[in-house]
Amino acid sequence: MRSDANIAGPMTDPVPGPRTESTGADVSRETPPPMDDTPIGRAAQLAVEALGRAGEGLPRPEQTRVIVVANQKGGVGKTTTTVNLAASLALHGARVLVIDLDPQGNASTALGIDHHAEVPSIYDVLVESRPLSEVVQPVPDVEGLFCAPATIDLAGAEIELVSLVARESRLERAIQAYEQPLDYILIDCPPSLGLLTVNALVAGQEVLIPIQCEYYALEGLGQLLRNVDLVRGHLNPTLHVSTILLTMYDGRTRLASQVADEVRSHFGEEVLRTSIPRSVRISEAPSYGQTVLTYDPGSSGALSYLEAAREIALRGVGVNYDPAQAHIGAQNDPSMVEGIQ
């Protein structure tokens, strides 16, 4: 049975600064009037709203949703999307596991998880048949979020898996044997279509494809979609592309809107209405071993990932996402784009 203990998560306390509950003659100085007409004022107001919304909780799926984040094109935001969506879902009250299948281990780094060579990792699960429960670690900053880290050993797993029995389904069997209750499992894939990615596709039910709003955005996607079809036809009949997420959106450029329109015309309802802006804060957060949700909760990137997570969660239980209810417009507001900060 699932616990509701972490619906609020660790971020329900308001952002640092003057508090509205101050009393006495200092109230007028400690609680300045709203500053909606300035970028800083808007960001502060959005941060407070986002932290409140993160604690609201979302409807939980009836069974664990296993989502594969894949795109063989590098630099599109796979790892960034994986860790920030996972943190957003956890802050909304879900129990979330991130499985890092990229030998670079960037998802592990971003979540503040130690992943040097001696650490038990997803390599041991795939190649040595170690139970997944023995390698999963809790993420320090976000309650309800867990990570199965990747180490450099994973770089050789592609070759070692070739000779193993049931090489395509070893991750699936490990997940099925994992007994802890989870709402979501997000699998961060390497930028290739080898055996590691195939293991993820066999283990998952849904595929989430991040697409950057830049030139050549759709290049190479055909091969990924063909691989998804092959896996669905031969190994995993439940697999489907459920979500397309537009990343690196810059509302100041015509190219970004043109790419977004092209992606929406190709994929239709699979494309989330929320897009992720180009953001310095998103790029900075991993160097501090954090997601952008804890590094800078008021940034446009954090707000957008919170809203994208809400949209994914509502879609999963068949509830129509209403953008009119969203308080987050940073991704479409050029003044909130952080690419030049």
CSV table of C-alpha atoms in Angstrom, one decimal, residues 103-243:
chain,number,residue,atom,x,y,z
A,103,PRO,CA,27.6,5.1,-19.0
A,104,GLN,CA,28.5,8.8,-18.5
A,105,GLY,CA,26.4,8.8,-15.4
A,106,ASN,CA,25.1,12.3,-15.8
A,107,ALA,CA,21.8,11.6,-14.3
A,108,SER,CA,23.5,10.2,-11.2
A,109,THR,CA,25.6,13.3,-11.0
A,110,ALA,CA,22.6,15.6,-11.3
A,111,LEU,CA,20.8,13.8,-8.5
A,112,GLY,CA,23.8,14.1,-6.2
A,113,ILE,CA,24.4,10.3,-6.2
A,114,ASP,CA,27.9,8.9,-5.8
A,115,HIS,CA,28.7,6.7,-8.8
A,116,HIS,CA,32.5,6.0,-8.7
A,117,ALA,CA,33.7,2.6,-10.0
A,118,GLU,CA,33.2,0.7,-6.7
A,119,VAL,CA,29.6,1.8,-6.1
A,120,PRO,CA,27.0,-0.9,-6.8
A,121,SER,CA,25.3,0.2,-10.0
A,122,ILE,CA,22.9,-0.7,-12.8
A,123,TYR,CA,25.8,-2.5,-14.4
A,124,ASP,CA,25.7,-5.1,-11.7
A,125,VAL,CA,22.0,-5.5,-12.2
A,126,LEU,CA,22.3,-6.1,-16.0
A,127,VAL,CA,25.4,-8.2,-16.2
A,128,GLU,CA,25.7,-9.8,-12.7
A,129,SER,CA,22.0,-10.2,-12.1
A,130,ARG,CA,22.2,-8.3,-8.8
A,131,PRO,CA,18.8,-7.3,-7.3
A,132,LEU,CA,17.8,-3.8,-8.2
A,133,SER,CA,17.0,-3.1,-4.6
A,134,GLU,CA,20.7,-3.5,-3.7
A,135,VAL,CA,21.8,-0.6,-6.0
A,136,VAL,CA,19.0,1.9,-5.5
A,137,GLN,CA,19.9,5.0,-3.5
A,138,PRO,CA,17.6,7.7,-2.1
A,139,VAL,CA,18.2,11.2,-3.6
A,140,PRO,CA,19.3,13.4,-0.7
A,141,ASP,CA,17.4,16.6,-1.6
A,142,VAL,CA,14.1,15.3,-2.7
A,143,GLU,CA,11.9,13.0,-0.6
A,144,GLY,CA,10.3,10.1,-2.5
A,145,LEU,CA,13.0,10.2,-5.3
A,146,PHE,CA,15.4,7.3,-5.8
A,147,CYS,CA,18.2,6.5,-8.3
A,148,ALA,CA,19.9,3.4,-9.6
A,149,PRO,CA,23.3,4.9,-10.6
A,150,ALA,CA,25.5,4.2,-13.6
A,151,THR,CA,29.2,3.8,-13.3
A,152,ILE,CA,32.0,3.7,-15.9
A,153,ASP,CA,31.6,-0.1,-15.9
A,154,LEU,CA,28.5,0.3,-18.0
A,155,ALA,CA,30.6,1.4,-20.9
A,156,GLY,CA,31.4,-2.3,-21.5
A,157,ALA,CA,28.0,-3.6,-20.9
A,158,GLU,CA,26.9,-3.4,-24.5
A,159,ILE,CA,29.6,-6.0,-25.4
A,160,GLU,CA,29.1,-8.2,-22.3
A,161,LEU,CA,25.3,-8.4,-22.8
A,162,VAL,CA,25.7,-9.9,-26.2
A,163,SER,CA,26.6,-13.4,-24.9
A,164,LEU,CA,24.1,-13.4,-22.0
A,165,VAL,CA,20.8,-15.3,-22.0
A,166,ALA,CA,17.7,-13.1,-22.5
A,167,ARG,CA,20.0,-10.1,-23.1
A,168,GLU,CA,17.2,-7.8,-24.2
A,169,SER,CA,15.0,-8.3,-21.1
A,170,ARG,CA,17.4,-8.3,-18.2
A,171,LEU,CA,16.3,-4.8,-17.0
A,172,GLU,CA,12.6,-5.8,-17.4
A,173,ARG,CA,13.1,-8.8,-15.1
A,174,ALA,CA,15.0,-6.7,-12.5
A,175,ILE,CA,12.2,-4.1,-12.4
A,176,GLN,CA,9.5,-6.8,-12.1
A,177,ALA,CA,11.4,-8.3,-9.1
A,178,TYR,CA,11.7,-4.9,-7.4
A,179,GLU,CA,9.2,-5.0,-4.5
A,180,GLN,CA,9.2,-1.4,-3.2
A,181,PRO,CA,6.0,0.5,-4.3
A,182,LEU,CA,6.7,3.1,-7.0
A,183,ASP,CA,4.5,5.4,-9.0
A,184,TYR,CA,7.0,6.2,-11.8
A,185,ILE,CA,10.2,4.7,-13.1
A,186,LEU,CA,12.1,7.0,-15.5
A,187,ILE,CA,14.9,5.4,-17.5
A,188,ASP,CA,17.6,7.7,-18.9
A,189,CYS,CA,19.0,6.1,-22.1
A,190,PRO,CA,22.4,6.7,-23.8
A,191,PRO,CA,22.5,8.6,-27.1
A,192,SER,CA,22.5,5.4,-29.1
A,193,LEU,CA,20.2,2.5,-30.1
A,194,GLY,CA,22.3,-0.4,-28.7
A,195,LEU,CA,21.5,-3.1,-26.3
A,196,LEU,CA,21.2,-0.7,-23.3
A,197,THR,CA,18.5,1.3,-25.0
A,198,VAL,CA,16.8,-2.0,-26.2
A,199,ASN,CA,16.7,-3.2,-22.6
A,200,ALA,CA,15.0,0.1,-21.6
A,201,LEU,CA,12.4,-0.2,-24.4
A,202,VAL,CA,11.6,-3.8,-23.4
A,203,ALA,CA,11.2,-2.8,-19.8
A,204,GLY,CA,9.1,0.3,-20.4
A,205,GLN,CA,5.5,0.9,-21.4
A,206,GLU,CA,5.9,4.5,-22.6
A,207,VAL,CA,8.6,6.4,-24.5
A,208,LEU,CA,9.2,10.1,-23.9
A,209,ILE,CA,11.2,11.8,-26.6
A,210,PRO,CA,12.8,15.2,-25.9
A,211,ILE,CA,13.1,17.3,-29.1
A,212,GLN,CA,15.1,20.5,-29.0
A,213,CYS,CA,13.6,23.5,-30.8
A,214,GLU,CA,16.6,23.9,-33.1
A,215,TYR,CA,17.5,23.1,-36.7
A,216,TYR,CA,17.6,19.4,-37.6
A,217,ALA,CA,15.3,18.7,-34.6
A,218,LEU,CA,13.6,15.8,-36.4
A,219,GLU,CA,16.7,14.3,-37.9
A,220,GLY,CA,17.3,10.7,-36.9
A,221,LEU,CA,13.9,10.4,-35.2
A,222,GLY,CA,12.7,8.0,-37.9
A,223,GLN,CA,15.2,5.3,-36.8
A,224,LEU,CA,14.2,5.6,-33.2
A,225,LEU,CA,10.5,5.3,-34.1
A,226,ARG,CA,11.3,2.2,-36.3
A,227,ASN,CA,13.1,0.7,-33.3
A,228,VAL,CA,10.1,1.3,-31.1
A,229,ASP,CA,8.0,-0.4,-33.7
A,230,LEU,CA,10.4,-3.4,-33.8
A,231,VAL,CA,10.4,-3.8,-30.1
A,232,ARG,CA,6.7,-3.5,-29.9
A,233,GLY,CA,6.2,-6.1,-32.6
A,234,HIS,CA,8.7,-8.7,-31.2
A,235,LEU,CA,9.4,-8.1,-27.5
A,236,ASN,CA,7.1,-5.6,-25.8
A,237,PRO,CA,3.6,-5.2,-27.3
A,238,THR,CA,2.6,-2.6,-24.7
A,239,LEU,CA,5.3,-0.1,-25.8
A,240,HIS,CA,4.2,3.2,-27.4
A,241,VAL,CA,5.4,6.7,-27.8
A,242,SER,CA,3.3,8.6,-25.2
A,243,THR,CA,5.0,11.9,-24.9
